[in-house]
XYZ file of C-alpha atoms in Angstrom:
270
model
C -9.301 92.104 17.597
C -7.933 89.185 15.064
C -4.004 88.755 15.988
C -1.853 88.896 13.032
C 0.331 85.764 12.141
C 3.056 88.065 12.851
C 2.224 89.043 16.659
C 3.906 86.518 19.038
C 1.151 84.974 21.241
C 2.559 86.490 24.291
C 1.746 89.663 23.895
C -1.313 92.214 24.188
C -2.313 93.720 20.988
C -4.946 95.814 22.836
C -1.894 97.558 24.924
C 0.021 100.197 22.909
C 3.758 99.763 21.919
C 6.652 102.628 21.775
C 8.381 100.278 19.649
C 5.250 99.554 17.093
C 4.326 103.203 17.601
C 7.924 103.779 16.316
C 7.322 101.822 13.005
C 3.979 103.594 12.544
C 5.981 106.710 12.008
C 8.418 105.574 9.996
C 5.586 104.319 7.901
C 5.678 100.664 8.799
C 3.017 97.575 8.924
C 4.044 96.558 11.753
C 1.657 98.108 14.303
C -1.476 97.853 15.967
C -4.707 100.585 15.622
C -4.004 101.258 19.369
C -0.515 101.882 18.015
C -1.966 104.472 15.571
C -3.966 105.415 17.575
C -1.923 106.356 20.607
C 0.622 108.095 17.761
C -1.951 110.197 15.859
C -3.229 111.515 19.699
C 0.928 112.366 20.516
C 0.630 114.550 17.012
C -2.046 116.625 17.963
C -0.098 118.095 20.029
C 3.551 117.268 18.229
C 2.568 116.395 14.709
C 6.028 116.883 13.816
C 6.789 113.305 15.462
C 7.524 111.385 12.504
C 10.099 114.045 10.824
C 12.015 113.715 14.524
C 11.813 109.415 13.681
C 13.347 109.981 10.171
C 16.370 112.066 11.439
C 16.928 109.766 14.094
C 16.841 106.725 11.592
C 18.938 109.315 9.109
C 21.721 110.183 12.102
C 22.232 106.448 12.864
C 22.780 105.047 9.101
C 25.452 108.036 8.685
C 27.030 107.424 12.333
C 27.170 103.356 11.314
C 29.317 104.679 7.794
C 31.298 106.720 9.702
C 32.270 103.721 11.964
C 32.551 101.373 9.470
C 35.040 104.325 7.478
C 36.733 104.225 10.729
C 37.719 100.606 10.622
C 34.972 99.359 13.090
C 33.463 96.387 12.158
C 31.587 95.477 15.291
C 28.255 96.984 16.322
C 25.831 96.410 19.121
C 22.379 98.207 18.936
C 20.635 98.232 21.960
C 17.060 99.275 21.448
C 16.572 98.235 18.133
C 13.234 98.186 17.481
C 11.041 96.480 14.328
C 13.223 96.322 11.738
C 12.760 98.769 8.662
C 14.575 99.692 5.518
C 17.977 100.654 5.821
C 18.998 99.081 9.200
C 22.038 98.614 10.790
C 23.421 95.113 9.531
C 22.146 96.526 6.332
C 24.412 99.581 6.407
C 27.426 98.348 7.813
C 27.794 95.056 6.107
C 27.221 96.916 2.767
C 30.052 99.304 3.672
C 32.329 96.444 5.687
C 30.899 93.093 4.278
C 31.250 90.728 6.958
C 30.552 93.523 9.890
C 28.986 91.264 12.900
C 25.976 92.968 13.912
C 23.762 91.977 17.297
C 20.488 94.143 17.749
C 18.793 94.036 21.101
C 15.216 94.741 21.840
C 12.856 93.582 24.930
C 9.895 94.125 23.039
C 8.699 90.717 21.601
C 7.517 92.117 18.389
C 10.794 93.849 16.941
C 12.364 90.292 18.131
C 10.440 88.100 16.486
C 10.452 90.343 13.248
C 14.425 90.995 13.891
C 14.181 86.938 13.839
C 12.781 86.365 10.436
C 14.245 89.248 8.735
C 18.209 87.887 9.831
C 17.948 84.284 8.805
C 20.330 83.006 6.788
C 22.493 86.001 8.080
C 25.749 84.604 9.963
C 26.719 87.852 10.953
C 24.120 89.279 12.540
C 21.378 88.353 15.204
C 18.987 89.415 17.926
C 19.398 89.273 21.666
C 16.298 89.917 23.607
C 17.351 91.654 26.553
C 16.643 95.234 28.402
C 18.943 98.144 28.481
C 19.013 98.297 32.091
C 20.466 95.328 32.786
C 23.836 95.468 31.101
C 24.821 92.359 32.030
C 22.265 90.532 30.549
C 22.820 91.808 27.199
C 26.808 91.242 27.738
C 26.419 87.492 28.721
C 23.984 86.591 26.190
C 24.625 84.109 23.765
C 23.863 86.630 20.964
C 26.849 88.793 22.071
C 29.141 86.187 23.101
C 28.811 84.315 19.696
C 29.057 87.027 17.509
C 31.074 90.224 19.347
C 34.863 90.410 20.344
C 34.432 92.774 23.349
C 38.479 92.328 23.275
C 37.946 94.627 19.561
C 36.218 97.646 19.191
C 32.257 97.595 18.774
C 30.284 100.392 17.869
C 27.926 100.701 20.691
C 24.231 102.243 19.476
C 21.495 103.772 21.768
C 19.787 105.102 19.155
C 16.005 107.027 20.397
C 16.335 104.643 23.647
C 17.789 106.258 26.281
C 14.881 108.705 26.891
C 12.402 105.758 27.675
C 15.012 105.323 30.761
C 13.634 106.826 33.718
C 16.287 108.227 36.451
C 15.022 105.732 38.838
C 16.716 103.260 36.494
C 19.640 104.955 36.433
C 20.808 104.877 32.851
C 23.880 106.806 33.039
C 25.164 103.513 35.042
C 23.749 101.452 32.607
C 25.950 103.140 30.145
C 29.047 103.158 31.682
C 28.638 99.562 33.127
C 28.199 98.887 29.166
C 30.970 101.075 28.317
C 33.421 99.876 30.853
C 33.250 96.129 28.538
C 34.526 98.143 25.327
C 37.718 98.206 24.060
C 39.967 101.190 23.167
C 38.720 103.050 19.853
C 34.968 101.555 20.019
C 32.497 104.359 19.433
C 29.304 105.180 21.285
C 26.848 106.799 19.018
C 23.819 108.303 20.618
C 20.576 109.916 20.027
C 17.991 111.489 22.802
C 14.962 113.707 23.272
C 14.839 117.017 24.474
C 12.725 120.362 24.710
C 15.510 121.993 23.264
C 14.914 122.207 19.352
C 11.210 121.210 19.360
C 9.819 124.493 17.352
C 6.794 124.748 19.758
C 6.408 125.982 23.034
C 7.238 123.702 25.878
C 3.828 123.408 27.373
C 2.191 122.184 24.299
C 4.916 119.294 23.635
C 4.273 118.699 27.154
C 1.210 117.090 25.807
C 2.734 114.368 23.522
C 4.697 113.596 26.559
C 2.322 112.923 28.362
C 0.475 110.484 25.850
C 3.702 108.179 26.935
C 3.084 108.751 30.353
C -0.139 107.315 29.952
C 0.401 104.359 28.894
C 3.087 103.899 31.364
C 6.692 104.341 28.908
C 7.434 107.835 30.251
C 9.346 110.088 27.482
C 12.607 111.355 29.393
C 13.224 115.108 27.756
C 16.450 116.061 29.192
C 18.833 118.376 28.568
C 21.637 119.178 26.260
C 24.196 118.900 29.513
C 22.334 116.002 30.997
C 22.834 114.265 27.245
C 26.540 115.070 27.253
C 27.037 113.028 30.784
C 26.701 109.658 28.734
C 29.028 110.259 26.932
C 31.698 110.929 30.258
C 34.879 109.000 29.062
C 34.642 109.478 25.613
C 36.080 111.947 23.708
C 33.420 113.650 20.708
C 33.415 113.036 17.605
C 33.650 116.265 15.471
C 30.770 118.367 15.560
C 29.987 117.103 19.215
C 26.791 116.481 20.292
C 23.878 118.618 18.008
C 20.815 118.508 16.600
C 20.655 115.414 14.702
C 20.883 116.946 10.926
C 24.050 118.631 11.841
C 26.243 115.428 12.495
C 28.153 115.035 9.533
C 25.043 115.753 7.117
C 24.675 114.073 3.626
C 22.857 117.299 2.870
C 22.100 121.232 3.678
C 20.917 121.278 7.382
C 18.953 124.273 6.435
C 16.969 122.206 3.814
C 15.377 119.942 6.595
C 12.289 120.025 8.084
C 12.132 122.179 11.482
C 11.419 119.254 13.637
C 14.526 117.213 12.804
C 16.354 119.452 14.944
C 14.832 118.102 18.238
C 16.798 116.635 20.613
C 20.735 115.465 20.179
C 23.104 112.942 18.427
C 26.362 112.674 18.717
C 29.341 109.928 18.986
C 32.069 109.200 21.076
C 35.751 107.055 20.801
C 36.946 105.287 23.563
C 39.929 105.816 24.636
């Protein structure tokens, strides 16, 4: 397999990556045949996976516009993935010129592409760090250089927590990040769940098994389990809901049924 010029030498291009699979679902071009093959295998069980990913991105854009409208000018996007059209910095800086954005990812391809995309943008950067190590994020040069933690920050955890197993204590990681944020900060979060998927759970489990087989388990949590991440936050209306129902731009009934799989919400730190 020939290595494309954009692929860092340090990555094994024979091993699938959830970040590059996400890129494939969204119609991106920064993925390999192994990623496409694995994604198609998951889609055999859950054909609406691209619709779920698109709903995630649409929710993220609405939430960023909401945050900017509330006066938030700092954004910390953890698990940001490979850059695609309508990224956080594009939405935030269009709504609030001068808004500062720090992306965080532990995928070398996502980091390399983000660095390329952000060249020449003094108000945006990316840190190579891991959600499971909050202090690694908070003390990174990128966060320390661009984010003033004494002022409100929008913390984005979009489609990332369901890749953190309970043994890695994702609740503690979110709580540690939240404790570092100023009052008025926002937590923007989406999470996969069996609730809302328009097919039997037994069939959806086939797609979950695909992720487990590539050693990136997809942890499907209930609504109540997802709501626990918002402890210490006041929920912004309409609360924790299926993604198309959160402050929609278009009528939710016009959305694909798969778009309602999982939950999204925004909380405000007191």
